[in-house]
């Protein structure tokens, strides 16, 4: 069952266990006198393939009470991911929405209550199957059907249930069908089945590169993007990323800051993932780095490319790769004249991802050395009238801090040796 449904089952089980212990302790009932537990098993539901967007399809479901006692009421739920929609809701059913959380995508749920006797060993099914619709962005979706002997309710993170207005739905016996055999959920009072639903649709994954500009010694921002241009959304296996993006840095550069969703593969190459196992149509990710131009290499070029799992749904391959072009000028070494620093110098990165400060300026994906950076290497604060006194004061302050740090380090070493 969905986490929001099964989550409410724990207190009920816990309460039952505590009650059983109390009865035994008080001698209120002899062992073996407890009521038999119900057991419901769903019939098999095969995968649904080849749907066309904007088409409708029915969901035939049946179940068997494999327990030993009749039930006076059962509940059935139909949960679908965001590429599918319910077409009608009977008056004995309610509909509610569950927002995405953790690694679970959002879902729409219809929960039906059947107030009628369900005898053991008999196959039951709704008198008419519920109908679903594949939406324009359907591609890889999931249907989850449950049958339960107790009402679980929407649970946390769900919208307020809305009662249906369609004709009431009831259960009918299917005497010609073979009853389901007891399954692994025997004695649990509920059964569930998860069905993969696939539509004939496409999704265009694409990446964008960048054009950088700067001098040897500069630190410049690099921003690359991944986008799902649709029309379909993509849902992968829960726990896996929707795709991966491989970023190869231009020659003559080194990375001073890495995006949190990326890891180094060595040799200036990084692989980036996605936060969830799904990507909505129009969604994607932005990955931010900071590069230090170590030396000017004529024609330096890197790349951005899609990687990871196969993408049979993506028929547009031309936008699966993009270039990172670097136009670097200056000496072939970072010694002298560097206008930015990865350790808090005059060119630092703001929270918005652009370089700021006197050493360099960044706009979009470019970084160019400014005149203020050149002045800083040859005269310091000439515009402020501070002259050489301020650098000397700064050096003195640095010496004090260094001395204090040395004393602190000695004390810490001494403390560790005790």
XYZ file of C-alpha atoms in Angstrom:
418
model
C 0.000 0.000 0.000
C 1.112 3.586 -0.388
C 3.138 4.887 2.560
C 0.320 7.224 3.598
C -2.058 4.287 3.800
C 0.210 1.711 5.388
C 1.607 4.291 7.782
C -1.662 4.430 9.706
C -1.646 0.659 10.117
C 1.143 0.581 12.700
C -0.829 2.114 15.614
C -3.692 -0.308 14.948
C -1.355 -3.310 15.073
C 0.405 -1.990 18.144
C -2.902 -1.430 19.941
C -4.009 -4.950 19.048
C -0.818 -6.462 20.422
C -1.104 -4.522 23.687
C -4.742 -5.551 24.059
C -3.919 -9.218 23.512
C -1.225 -9.153 26.182
C -3.601 -7.498 28.630
C -6.320 -10.100 28.093
C -3.898 -12.973 28.601
C -2.533 -11.372 31.744
C -6.033 -10.955 33.199
C -7.125 -14.408 32.176
C -10.086 -12.895 30.345
C -9.956 -15.424 27.521
C -8.273 -18.760 26.976
C -5.561 -19.166 24.346
C -6.901 -19.807 20.852
C -10.261 -18.104 21.512
C -9.382 -14.970 19.523
C -11.458 -14.182 16.436
C -9.893 -15.405 13.201
C -8.119 -12.665 11.298
C -9.465 -11.748 7.857
C -7.273 -12.187 4.820
C -7.888 -10.507 1.457
C -5.947 -11.360 -1.704
C -6.182 -9.418 -4.964
C -6.398 -11.194 -8.278
C -3.520 -10.640 -10.699
C -3.465 -7.429 -12.726
C -1.097 -7.416 -15.687
C 0.908 -4.399 -16.893
C -0.905 -1.921 -19.139
C 1.098 -0.899 -22.214
C 0.672 1.105 -25.392
C -1.794 3.731 -24.194
C -2.196 6.858 -26.242
C -2.262 10.222 -24.463
C -5.820 11.422 -23.881
C -7.194 7.860 -24.116
C -9.274 6.013 -21.506
C -8.931 2.487 -20.165
C -10.644 0.332 -17.539
C -9.068 -1.410 -14.562
C -10.577 -4.889 -14.019
C -9.967 -5.995 -10.420
C -11.137 -8.874 -8.258
C -10.267 -10.279 -4.844
C -10.910 -13.238 -2.572
C -11.469 -13.435 1.172
C -9.078 -16.292 1.941
C -9.795 -16.117 5.663
C -12.275 -18.253 7.587
C -14.816 -15.599 8.568
C -17.149 -13.381 6.577
C -16.541 -9.630 6.489
C -19.274 -7.035 6.833
C -17.450 -4.299 4.912
C -14.358 -3.811 2.724
C -12.540 -0.862 1.159
C -10.781 -0.679 -2.213
C -8.392 2.079 -3.285
C -7.053 3.060 -6.710
C -3.907 5.208 -6.586
C -2.340 6.665 -9.760
C 0.727 8.789 -10.494
C 0.448 12.179 -12.165
C 0.289 10.995 -15.789
C -3.077 9.311 -15.109
C -6.417 10.638 -13.889
C -9.698 9.229 -12.592
C -12.603 9.877 -14.957
C -15.441 9.445 -12.446
C -15.869 8.897 -8.726
C -18.883 6.828 -7.533
C -20.962 8.194 -4.645
C -19.664 5.492 -2.258
C -16.088 6.576 -3.027
C -13.946 9.625 -2.192
C -11.030 11.184 -3.999
C -7.994 12.901 -2.497
C -4.529 13.994 -3.595
C -1.168 13.131 -2.028
C 1.716 15.501 -2.695
C 5.166 14.127 -3.472
C 7.340 13.470 -0.425
C 10.696 11.840 0.220
C 11.198 9.574 -2.810
C 7.502 9.097 -3.632
C 5.886 11.046 -6.492
C 2.499 12.731 -6.107
C -0.594 10.572 -6.460
C -4.338 10.809 -6.918
C -6.364 8.284 -4.898
C -9.973 7.084 -5.082
C -11.065 5.126 -1.996
C -14.339 3.138 -2.228
C -16.344 1.709 0.664
C -18.409 -1.456 0.066
C -20.935 -1.954 2.869
C -21.881 -5.552 2.110
C -21.011 -9.063 3.245
C -17.905 -10.676 1.767
C -17.956 -14.429 2.315
C -14.772 -16.528 2.587
C -13.630 -18.467 -0.463
C -15.651 -16.379 -2.931
C -14.281 -14.136 -5.699
C -15.679 -10.581 -5.689
C -15.266 -7.695 -8.117
C -16.782 -4.236 -8.558
C -19.837 -4.565 -10.804
C -18.160 -2.210 -13.280
C -14.439 -1.493 -13.461
C -13.157 1.977 -12.678
C -12.017 3.969 -15.691
C -8.789 5.963 -15.897
C -7.474 8.450 -18.436
C -3.940 8.840 -19.784
C -3.097 12.557 -19.764
C -1.042 14.431 -22.364
C 2.138 14.039 -20.282
C 1.643 10.326 -19.515
C 4.652 8.115 -20.256
C 5.796 5.847 -17.416
C 3.153 5.691 -14.718
C 2.026 3.498 -11.880
C -1.347 2.209 -10.681
C -1.660 0.747 -7.205
C -4.799 -1.147 -6.154
C -5.533 -2.223 -2.584
C -8.342 -4.077 -0.824
C -8.653 -3.758 2.950
C -10.837 -4.997 5.794
C -10.456 -1.703 7.679
C -10.580 1.920 6.598
C -7.145 3.494 6.587
C -8.023 7.069 5.574
C -5.940 9.523 3.555
C -3.086 9.871 6.063
C -0.626 12.726 6.469
C 0.181 14.978 3.510
C -3.140 14.311 1.752
C -5.844 16.751 0.721
C -9.331 16.673 2.192
C -11.317 13.800 0.595
C -14.085 14.825 -1.803
C -17.099 12.519 -2.037
C -17.968 11.235 -5.493
C -21.132 12.100 -7.386
C -21.331 9.185 -9.836
C -23.668 6.171 -9.482
C -22.837 4.043 -6.454
C -20.623 1.027 -7.046
C -21.238 -2.381 -5.488
C -19.467 -5.729 -5.390
C -20.707 -8.778 -7.247
C -19.731 -12.427 -6.888
C -17.765 -14.138 -9.641
C -18.654 -17.837 -9.148
C -16.946 -18.910 -12.387
C -13.555 -17.559 -11.340
C -11.048 -19.557 -9.313
C -10.550 -18.111 -5.824
C -7.133 -16.647 -5.167
C -4.767 -18.736 -3.070
C -3.624 -17.342 0.283
C -0.614 -15.136 -0.259
C 2.173 -13.618 1.793
C -0.350 -11.186 3.310
C -2.335 -14.045 4.879
C -3.862 -12.795 8.123
C -2.997 -9.143 7.431
C -6.522 -8.192 6.372
C -5.433 -6.468 3.165
C -3.939 -7.094 -0.246
C -2.246 -4.879 -2.820
C -0.945 -4.892 -6.381
C 1.268 -2.397 -8.227
C 0.808 -2.127 -11.988
C 3.120 -0.434 -14.496
C 1.262 1.721 -17.028
C 3.099 2.854 -20.182
C 1.920 5.347 -22.795
C 3.082 5.898 -26.379
C 4.710 9.210 -25.719
C 8.104 10.917 -25.815
C 10.169 13.163 -23.567
C 12.985 15.343 -24.851
C 15.919 15.439 -22.422
C 18.360 18.176 -23.383
C 21.382 19.993 -21.966
C 22.815 23.491 -22.401
C 26.481 24.444 -22.340
C 28.209 27.765 -21.630
C 30.664 30.306 -23.043
C 33.273 31.557 -20.580
C 35.733 34.415 -20.844
C 38.551 35.518 -18.571
C 42.260 35.906 -17.941
C 44.700 33.439 -16.485
C 44.249 33.615 -12.715
C 40.544 34.515 -12.840
C 37.876 32.418 -11.148
C 34.722 32.347 -13.254
C 31.248 30.838 -12.707
C 30.101 27.924 -14.832
C 26.368 27.174 -15.051
C 25.041 24.243 -17.085
C 21.459 23.040 -17.300
C 19.437 19.905 -17.927
C 15.806 20.190 -19.057
C 12.969 17.808 -19.864
C 11.232 19.590 -22.733
C 8.406 17.024 -22.669
C 5.724 16.431 -23.610
C 5.933 13.411 -21.274
C 7.107 13.318 -17.697
C 9.568 10.534 -16.772
C 9.255 8.285 -13.719
C 12.143 5.886 -13.099
C 12.455 3.195 -10.445
C 12.068 4.706 -6.987
C 15.479 5.177 -5.401
C 17.261 5.860 -8.697
C 17.870 9.234 -10.311
C 15.899 10.262 -13.395
C 19.107 10.689 -15.419
C 22.771 11.722 -15.141
C 24.691 14.591 -16.657
C 28.430 14.399 -17.380
C 30.407 17.659 -17.387
C 33.956 17.809 -18.798
C 35.866 20.981 -17.934
C 37.909 22.929 -20.527
C 41.674 22.407 -20.608
C 43.707 24.812 -18.518
C 41.109 25.083 -15.734
C 40.588 23.608 -12.283
C 37.367 23.430 -10.263
C 37.380 25.450 -7.037
C 33.718 24.850 -6.152
C 31.525 21.891 -7.086
C 27.751 21.623 -7.291
C 26.242 19.541 -4.475
C 24.629 17.090 -6.911
C 27.895 16.374 -8.736
C 30.926 14.213 -8.006
C 34.352 14.092 -9.585
C 35.256 11.225 -11.896
C 38.822 12.496 -12.227
C 40.633 14.217 -15.107
C 38.395 17.283 -14.910
C 35.154 15.322 -15.454
C 32.116 15.458 -13.155
C 28.902 13.450 -13.072
C 25.713 15.071 -11.799
C 22.448 13.467 -10.735
C 18.859 14.490 -10.033
C 17.147 14.926 -6.692
C 14.320 12.472 -7.407
C 13.464 9.470 -9.555
C 11.156 11.562 -11.725
C 11.338 14.668 -13.894
C 8.162 16.552 -14.767
C 7.676 17.988 -18.211
C 9.314 21.417 -18.209
C 11.422 20.440 -15.180
C 15.138 19.821 -14.916
C 18.196 20.908 -12.985
C 20.828 23.642 -12.865
C 24.403 22.791 -11.891
C 26.833 25.481 -10.717
C 30.619 25.316 -10.565
C 33.456 27.769 -10.147
C 36.503 27.393 -12.385
C 39.939 28.887 -11.958
C 41.663 29.618 -15.254
C 45.125 28.224 -14.542
C 46.517 29.040 -17.965
C 45.311 30.267 -21.323
C 44.902 27.332 -23.721
C 43.931 28.344 -27.266
C 40.632 26.750 -28.330
C 39.948 25.254 -24.873
C 36.612 23.481 -24.885
C 34.691 21.252 -22.487
C 31.330 19.526 -22.830
C 28.009 18.680 -21.186
C 26.353 15.372 -22.088
C 23.477 13.183 -20.940
C 24.572 9.893 -19.392
C 23.124 7.195 -17.157
C 20.147 4.994 -18.019
C 18.963 4.415 -21.606
C 16.365 6.874 -22.888
C 14.210 5.082 -25.480
C 11.584 7.806 -25.096
C 14.005 10.538 -26.244
C 14.039 10.672 -30.033
C 15.826 14.027 -30.315
C 19.522 13.235 -29.906
C 21.066 16.440 -31.259
C 20.519 18.313 -27.972
C 21.923 15.528 -25.775
C 25.346 17.236 -25.794
C 26.563 20.848 -25.651
C 29.927 22.651 -25.588
C 31.634 24.630 -22.841
C 33.768 27.148 -24.696
C 36.520 29.055 -22.860
C 38.083 32.187 -24.298
C 41.106 32.717 -22.023
C 43.785 35.355 -22.306
C 46.922 36.139 -20.328
C 50.089 34.329 -19.296
C 50.370 30.573 -19.220
C 50.681 30.534 -15.399
C 48.543 31.760 -12.490
C 51.520 33.469 -10.802
C 50.990 37.227 -10.540
C 48.001 39.220 -11.692
C 45.293 36.793 -10.530
C 42.164 38.845 -9.957
C 40.020 36.300 -8.080
C 40.598 33.704 -5.405
C 38.833 30.565 -4.177
C 39.927 31.293 -0.612
C 38.060 34.534 -0.050
C 40.050 37.015 -2.175
C 38.652 39.964 -4.059
C 36.608 37.835 -6.443
C 34.160 35.588 -4.548
C 30.964 33.839 -5.535
C 27.631 35.186 -4.372
C 24.690 32.987 -3.455
C 23.186 33.693 -6.851
C 26.064 31.962 -8.613
C 27.804 34.968 -10.183
C 31.297 36.216 -9.465
C 31.523 39.535 -7.636
C 34.204 41.767 -6.116
C 36.945 43.992 -7.400
C 38.919 41.264 -9.111
C 36.409 40.093 -11.699
C 32.857 40.443 -12.775
C 30.475 37.722 -13.937
C 27.367 38.033 -16.032
C 25.481 34.868 -16.994
C 28.115 32.292 -17.950
C 31.000 34.681 -18.660
C 33.710 36.167 -16.514
C 36.069 38.952 -17.564
C 38.885 40.615 -15.698
C 38.094 44.198 -14.617
C 40.334 47.245 -14.416
C 39.951 47.311 -10.656
C 41.712 43.964 -10.459
C 44.686 45.352 -12.377
C 44.876 48.353 -10.054
C 44.831 46.076 -7.035
C 48.090 44.428 -8.088
C 49.931 47.720 -8.654
C 48.713 50.281 -6.155
C 46.082 48.923 -3.821
C 43.509 51.450 -2.585
C 44.566 54.457 -4.664
C 40.968 55.631 -5.112
C 40.347 55.731 -1.337
C 43.480 57.682 -0.414
C 44.566 54.927 1.978
C 48.056 54.563 0.412
C 50.383 51.790 1.586
C 49.397 52.120 5.253
C 46.367 49.858 4.984
C 48.247 46.893 3.448
C 50.884 47.243 6.227
C 48.155 47.267 8.867
C 46.607 44.242 7.232
C 49.921 42.414 7.290
C 50.370 43.219 10.994
C 46.875 41.962 11.757
C 47.621 38.803 9.788
C 50.739 38.219 11.881
C 48.698 38.521 15.087
C 46.126 36.035 13.810
C 48.862 33.619 12.714
C 50.500 33.810 16.137
C 47.210 33.206 17.895
C 46.520 30.258 15.628
C 49.939 28.765 16.423
C 49.299 29.041 20.193
C 45.870 27.445 19.789
C 47.305 24.580 17.736
C 49.956 23.897 20.397
C 47.310 23.845 23.133
C 45.121 21.454 21.151
C 48.035 19.085 20.552
C 48.800 19.180 24.263
C 45.191 18.421 25.122
C 45.171 15.386 22.789
C 48.285 13.976 24.481
C 46.714 13.953 27.941
